[in-house]
Coordinates of C-alpha atoms and ligand atoms in Angstrom, one line a residue:
M107 CA 66.2 -85.8 -23.5
P108 CA 62.5 -86.2 -23.9
D109 CA 60.6 -86.7 -20.7
T110 CA 59.0 -89.9 -21.8
L111 CA 62.2 -91.6 -22.9
K112 CA 62.9 -94.5 -20.6
V113 CA 66.5 -94.4 -19.5
T114 CA 68.3 -97.1 -17.7
I115 CA 70.9 -95.5 -15.6
N116 CA 74.0 -97.7 -15.3
A117 CA 76.3 -94.7 -14.8
V118 CA 78.9 -94.7 -12.1
S119 CA 78.0 -92.8 -9.0
Q120 CA 80.0 -91.5 -6.1
L121 CA 79.8 -93.5 -3.0
K122 CA 81.8 -92.5 0.1
G123 CA 84.4 -90.8 -2.0
G124 CA 84.7 -93.9 -4.3
Y125 CA 82.6 -95.1 -7.1
V126 CA 79.9 -97.7 -7.4
D127 CA 78.8 -99.4 -10.6
Y128 CA 75.1 -100.1 -10.2
T129 CA 74.5 -103.8 -10.8
I130 CA 72.2 -104.9 -7.9
V131 CA 69.8 -102.0 -7.5
L132 CA 69.0 -100.7 -11.0
R133 CA 67.4 -97.3 -11.8
S134 CA 65.2 -96.4 -14.7
D135 CA 63.6 -93.0 -15.1
Q136 CA 60.4 -92.0 -16.9
D137 CA 58.3 -88.8 -16.6
A138 CA 60.2 -87.5 -13.6
V139 CA 59.7 -90.9 -11.8
A140 CA 62.8 -92.9 -10.8
T141 CA 62.2 -96.6 -10.4
L142 CA 64.7 -98.5 -8.3
T143 CA 64.7 -102.3 -8.8
V144 CA 66.4 -104.6 -6.4
N145 CA 68.0 -107.1 -8.8
R146 CA 68.9 -110.4 -7.0
P147 CA 66.0 -112.6 -8.1
D148 CA 67.9 -115.9 -7.6
K149 CA 68.2 -114.9 -3.9
M150 CA 64.6 -113.6 -3.7
N151 CA 66.2 -110.1 -3.8
A152 CA 67.5 -110.5 -0.2
A153 CA 69.1 -107.3 0.9
N154 CA 72.8 -107.9 1.4
R155 CA 75.4 -105.2 2.0
D156 CA 75.8 -104.5 -1.7
V157 CA 72.0 -103.9 -2.0
L158 CA 72.2 -101.4 0.8
D159 CA 75.3 -99.7 -0.5
E160 CA 73.7 -99.2 -3.9
L161 CA 70.4 -98.1 -2.4
N162 CA 72.3 -95.5 -0.4
A163 CA 74.1 -94.3 -3.5
H164 CA 70.9 -94.0 -5.5
L165 CA 69.3 -92.0 -2.6
S166 CA 72.2 -89.6 -2.8
D167 CA 71.9 -89.3 -6.6
I168 CA 68.1 -88.9 -6.4
E169 CA 68.2 -86.3 -3.6
A170 CA 70.5 -84.1 -5.8
D171 CA 68.6 -84.7 -9.0
D172 CA 66.0 -82.1 -9.7
S173 CA 64.6 -84.1 -12.6
V174 CA 63.2 -86.7 -10.2
E175 CA 59.9 -85.9 -8.4
V176 CA 58.7 -89.3 -7.2
V177 CA 60.5 -92.6 -6.5
I178 CA 59.1 -96.2 -7.0
I179 CA 60.9 -99.1 -5.4
T180 CA 60.3 -102.7 -6.5
G181 CA 62.0 -106.1 -6.8
E182 CA 63.1 -108.0 -10.0
G183 CA 61.0 -111.0 -11.0
D184 CA 57.6 -112.2 -10.0
K185 CA 58.5 -113.9 -6.7
A186 CA 59.9 -111.4 -4.4
F187 CA 60.0 -107.7 -3.6
V188 CA 62.7 -108.3 -1.0
A189 CA 62.8 -111.4 1.1
G190 CA 64.6 -109.7 4.0
A191 CA 68.1 -109.2 5.1
D192 CA 70.6 -111.6 3.6
I193 CA 70.6 -114.4 6.2
N194 CA 74.1 -115.5 5.2
E195 CA 75.4 -112.1 6.3
L196 CA 73.1 -112.2 9.3
A197 CA 74.7 -115.4 10.5
R198 CA 78.0 -113.4 11.0
R199 CA 76.5 -110.4 12.8
E200 CA 77.9 -109.4 16.2
P201 CA 76.4 -107.1 18.8
L202 CA 78.3 -104.1 17.4
D203 CA 76.8 -104.7 13.9
G204 CA 73.4 -104.4 15.6
L205 CA 74.3 -101.0 16.9
E206 CA 75.7 -99.9 13.5
A207 CA 72.3 -100.8 12.1
Y208 CA 73.1 -100.1 8.5
M209 CA 69.8 -101.3 7.2
Q210 CA 67.9 -99.2 9.7
R211 CA 69.9 -96.1 8.9
T212 CA 69.5 -96.7 5.1
Y213 CA 65.7 -97.0 5.5
T214 CA 65.6 -93.9 7.7
R215 CA 67.3 -92.0 4.9
L216 CA 64.8 -93.4 2.5
A217 CA 61.9 -92.4 4.8
G218 CA 63.4 -88.9 5.1
L219 CA 64.0 -88.4 1.3
S220 CA 62.7 -85.1 0.1
K221 CA 60.7 -86.8 -2.6
P222 CA 57.6 -89.0 -2.3
T223 CA 58.2 -92.8 -2.4
I224 CA 56.0 -95.7 -3.5
A225 CA 56.8 -99.4 -2.8
A226 CA 55.5 -101.6 -5.6
V227 CA 55.4 -105.0 -3.8
N228 CA 55.6 -107.9 -6.3
G229 CA 55.9 -110.9 -4.1
Y230 CA 57.6 -111.7 -0.8
A231 CA 58.1 -108.7 1.4
L232 CA 59.6 -110.3 4.5
G233 CA 61.7 -109.0 7.3
G234 CA 63.9 -106.2 5.9
G235 CA 61.7 -106.3 2.7
C236 CA 58.6 -105.6 4.6
E237 CA 60.5 -102.8 6.5
L238 CA 61.7 -101.4 3.2
S239 CA 58.1 -101.1 2.1
L240 CA 57.2 -99.5 5.4
A241 CA 59.9 -96.8 4.9
C242 CA 58.0 -95.7 1.7
D243 CA 55.1 -93.3 1.8
I244 CA 52.6 -95.5 -0.1
R245 CA 52.5 -99.3 -0.8
V246 CA 51.0 -100.8 -3.9
A247 CA 50.9 -104.6 -4.0
S248 CA 50.3 -107.3 -6.6
D249 CA 47.9 -110.1 -5.6
N250 CA 50.8 -112.5 -4.9
A251 CA 52.5 -110.2 -2.4
V252 CA 53.2 -111.7 1.1
F253 CA 54.1 -109.5 4.0
G254 CA 55.7 -110.7 7.2
L255 CA 58.3 -110.1 9.9
P256 CA 59.8 -113.5 10.5
E257 CA 62.7 -112.1 12.6
T258 CA 61.6 -113.4 16.0
G259 CA 61.7 -116.9 14.4
L260 CA 65.4 -116.2 13.8
G261 CA 65.9 -115.0 17.4
I262 CA 66.1 -111.4 16.5
I263 CA 63.7 -108.5 16.1
P264 CA 62.7 -106.4 13.0
A265 CA 65.2 -103.6 13.7
A266 CA 65.1 -101.7 10.5
G267 CA 62.2 -99.7 11.7
G268 CA 59.7 -102.6 11.9
T269 CA 58.9 -102.1 15.6
Q270 CA 58.2 -98.4 15.0
R271 CA 56.8 -97.9 11.5
L272 CA 54.5 -101.0 11.6
V273 CA 53.0 -99.8 14.9
E274 CA 52.5 -96.3 13.4
L275 CA 50.7 -97.8 10.4
L276 CA 48.6 -100.5 11.8
G277 CA 48.4 -99.8 15.6
R278 CA 49.9 -101.8 18.4
G279 CA 47.7 -104.9 18.3
P280 CA 48.0 -105.9 14.6
A281 CA 51.7 -104.9 14.6
L282 CA 52.6 -107.0 17.6
D283 CA 50.6 -109.9 16.1
M284 CA 52.9 -109.8 13.1
I285 CA 56.1 -109.2 15.1
I286 CA 55.7 -111.8 17.9
T287 CA 53.9 -114.5 16.0
G288 CA 55.7 -114.1 12.6
R289 CA 52.2 -114.1 11.0
R290 CA 52.3 -113.6 7.3
L291 CA 49.7 -111.5 5.5
S292 CA 48.5 -112.3 2.1
A293 CA 48.1 -109.3 -0.3
E294 CA 44.4 -109.3 0.3
E295 CA 44.8 -109.3 4.1
A296 CA 47.5 -106.6 3.9
H297 CA 45.0 -104.5 1.9
R298 CA 42.2 -105.1 4.4
W299 CA 44.6 -104.2 7.3
G300 CA 45.6 -100.9 5.6
L301 CA 49.2 -102.1 5.1
V302 CA 48.8 -101.5 1.4
T303 CA 46.4 -99.1 -0.2
Y304 CA 46.3 -100.4 -3.8
L305 CA 45.9 -104.1 -4.8
T306 CA 46.4 -105.1 -8.4
D307 CA 47.3 -108.1 -10.5
A308 CA 51.0 -108.5 -11.4
E309 CA 50.9 -106.9 -14.8
A310 CA 49.2 -103.8 -13.5
L311 CA 51.6 -103.3 -10.5
I312 CA 54.1 -100.9 -12.0
P313 CA 51.5 -99.1 -14.1
T314 CA 49.4 -98.6 -11.0
A315 CA 52.4 -97.3 -9.0
A316 CA 53.1 -95.0 -12.0
K317 CA 49.5 -93.7 -11.9
V318 CA 49.9 -93.0 -8.2
A319 CA 53.1 -91.2 -8.9
E320 CA 51.4 -89.1 -11.6
R321 CA 48.6 -88.2 -9.2
I322 CA 51.2 -86.9 -6.7
R323 CA 53.0 -85.0 -9.5
R324 CA 49.9 -83.1 -10.4
K325 CA 49.7 -81.6 -6.9
G326 CA 51.5 -78.6 -5.6
I327 CA 55.1 -79.7 -4.9
T328 CA 55.5 -77.5 -1.9
A329 CA 52.2 -78.6 -0.3
V330 CA 53.2 -82.3 -0.9
A331 CA 56.7 -81.7 0.6
L332 CA 55.3 -80.0 3.7
A333 CA 52.5 -82.6 4.2
R334 CA 55.1 -85.4 4.1
Q335 CA 57.2 -83.6 6.7
I336 CA 54.4 -82.9 9.0
V337 CA 53.1 -86.4 8.9
A338 CA 56.7 -87.7 9.6
H339 CA 57.2 -85.3 12.4
T340 CA 53.8 -85.9 14.0
A341 CA 54.3 -89.7 14.0
K342 CA 57.2 -89.1 16.3
G343 CA 56.0 -86.1 18.3
D344 CA 52.9 -85.2 20.2
T345 CA 49.6 -84.2 18.5
D346 CA 49.5 -80.7 19.9
S347 CA 52.9 -79.9 18.4
G348 CA 51.8 -81.6 15.2
M349 CA 48.7 -79.3 15.1
F350 CA 50.9 -76.3 15.6
I351 CA 53.3 -77.3 12.9
E352 CA 50.3 -77.9 10.6
R353 CA 49.1 -74.4 11.2
L354 CA 52.6 -72.9 10.5
A355 CA 52.9 -74.9 7.3
Q356 CA 49.5 -73.8 6.2
A357 CA 50.4 -70.2 6.8
V358 CA 53.4 -70.7 4.6
L359 CA 51.4 -72.3 1.9
Y360 CA 48.8 -69.5 1.9
A361 CA 51.6 -67.3 0.6
T362 CA 52.7 -69.4 -2.3
A363 CA 52.1 -69.1 -6.0
E364 CA 51.1 -72.8 -6.0
K365 CA 48.2 -72.1 -3.6
Q366 CA 47.1 -69.2 -5.8
E367 CA 47.3 -71.3 -8.9
G368 CA 45.4 -74.2 -7.3
V369 CA 42.6 -72.0 -6.0
E370 CA 42.3 -70.0 -9.2
A371 CA 42.2 -73.1 -11.4
F372 CA 39.3 -74.5 -9.3
L373 CA 37.4 -71.2 -9.6
D374 CA 38.1 -71.0 -13.3
K375 CA 36.9 -74.7 -13.7
R376 CA 40.3 -75.8 -15.2
H377 CA 43.1 -78.1 -14.1
P378 CA 45.8 -76.4 -12.1
D379 CA 49.1 -75.9 -14.0
F380 CA 51.5 -76.2 -11.0
A381 CA 54.5 -76.6 -13.4
S382 CA 54.0 -73.0 -14.5
V383 CA 54.6 -71.7 -11.0
K384 CA 57.2 -74.3 -9.9
G385 CA 59.7 -72.6 -7.6
Q386 CA 57.8 -69.4 -7.4
H387 CA 57.0 -68.0 -4.0
R388 CA 55.1 -64.9 -3.2
F389 CA 55.5 -64.1 0.4
T390 CA 53.3 -61.0 0.1
S391 CA 49.8 -60.3 1.3
A392 CA 47.1 -62.3 -0.4
N393 CA 45.4 -59.0 -1.4
N394 CA 48.4 -57.8 -3.4
Ligands
COA135 N1 68.7 -114.3 2.7 C1 69.6 -115.1 1.9 N2 69.1 -115.9 1.0 C2 67.8 -116.0 0.8 C3 66.9 -115.2 1.6 C4 67.4 -114.4 2.6 N3 66.6 -113.6 3.3 N4 65.6 -115.5 1.1 C5 65.8 -116.4 0.2 N5 67.0 -116.7 -0.1 C6 67.6 -117.6 -1.1 C7 67.5 -119.0 -0.6 O1 68.5 -119.4 0.3 C8 67.6 -119.7 -2.0 O2 69.0 -119.7 -2.3 P1 69.6 -121.1 -3.0 O3 68.8 -121.2 -4.3 O4 71.0 -120.7 -3.2 O5 69.4 -122.1 -2.0 C9 66.9 -118.7 -2.9 O6 66.9 -117.5 -2.3 C10 65.5 -119.1 -3.2 O7 64.8 -119.2 -2.0 P2 63.9 -120.5 -1.5 O8 63.9 -120.6 -0.1 O9 64.5 -121.8 -2.2 O10 62.5 -120.2 -2.2 P3 61.1 -120.6 -1.7 O11 60.1 -120.2 -2.8 O12 61.0 -122.0 -1.2 O13 60.8 -119.7 -0.4 C11 60.9 -117.6 0.9 C12 60.8 -118.3 -0.5 C13 61.0 -116.1 0.7 C14 59.6 -117.9 1.7 C15 62.1 -118.2 1.7 O14 63.2 -118.1 0.9 C16 62.3 -117.5 3.0 O15 61.7 -117.8 4.0 N6 63.4 -116.7 3.0 C17 63.8 -116.0 4.3 C18 62.9 -114.9 4.7 C19 63.3 -114.3 6.0 O16 63.3 -114.9 7.1 N7 63.7 -113.0 6.0 C20 64.0 -112.3 7.1 C21 65.5 -112.3 7.3 S1 65.8 -111.3 8.8

């Protein structure tokens, strides 16, 4: 199948030993980039159980699929990315559901995916929608995006990683402002605060996310994977350990064919061809 051919994947996939027909989170692949689209526009793409089930199933598929190098997540339509957890389901939640924390566990899986992830935020990213974007590596937003954590207004807290990942990203003051006041940020404010790092108009949203994906794909795949893991680990651990892990990872990278190709390409004044050394490792002395 040609790389550039856009394929909508509606195939059945295994889920907990059974099968799921994707209807509510759709996947399309192009140039090694899988785009997942939450498809409940009449409900502002609110994340109900079905959305989370299908997202989980896609994550399993994508993790096992060597043809996918980067993942983009977006919402259907021009109004919402994801307007949070489905409040109809929330109304029935009991304390044990809070402990089960299906949304938090799903987003933690997403954050731990072995492939880089980009949220393309095309409207309301509220509550669990904002947290979904926070679980991605990079956020690209259209100028009509709105970010917010309205949970405290519903008598709950953002418990799908919101109290952790937002603090990591913005720091304690701005994060608490959003969490305890329910303050909503416009796309422009979110950009200024560093919550999103690319701001575009609506038509340019997916092309911009695709360009960011392409930029990542041109890098050394092992270096990108290790960088992501170190950043994730350091966010949870102490800086000294982070520095040590960084040194260890660099030592590993110094012995890879990717590093050799990257350095040689620069010295030869050409673009590196990382694809030509994909999967090759040379754990031998640099002088060999
Ligand atoms: N859960 C369930 N349904 C939701 C929803 C959610 N989180 N967000 C929106 N919807 C539904 C609405 O109930 C409505 O359904 P209906 O047409 O059957 O009545 C539909 O989506 C359209 O939403 P509506 O509120 O009419 O659109 P709007 O443009 O006036 O407002 C929002 C959009 C996103 C600002 C508003 O829907 C909202 O505040 N949603 C809840 C956000 C939230 O608190 N999320 C955190 C949950 S923990």
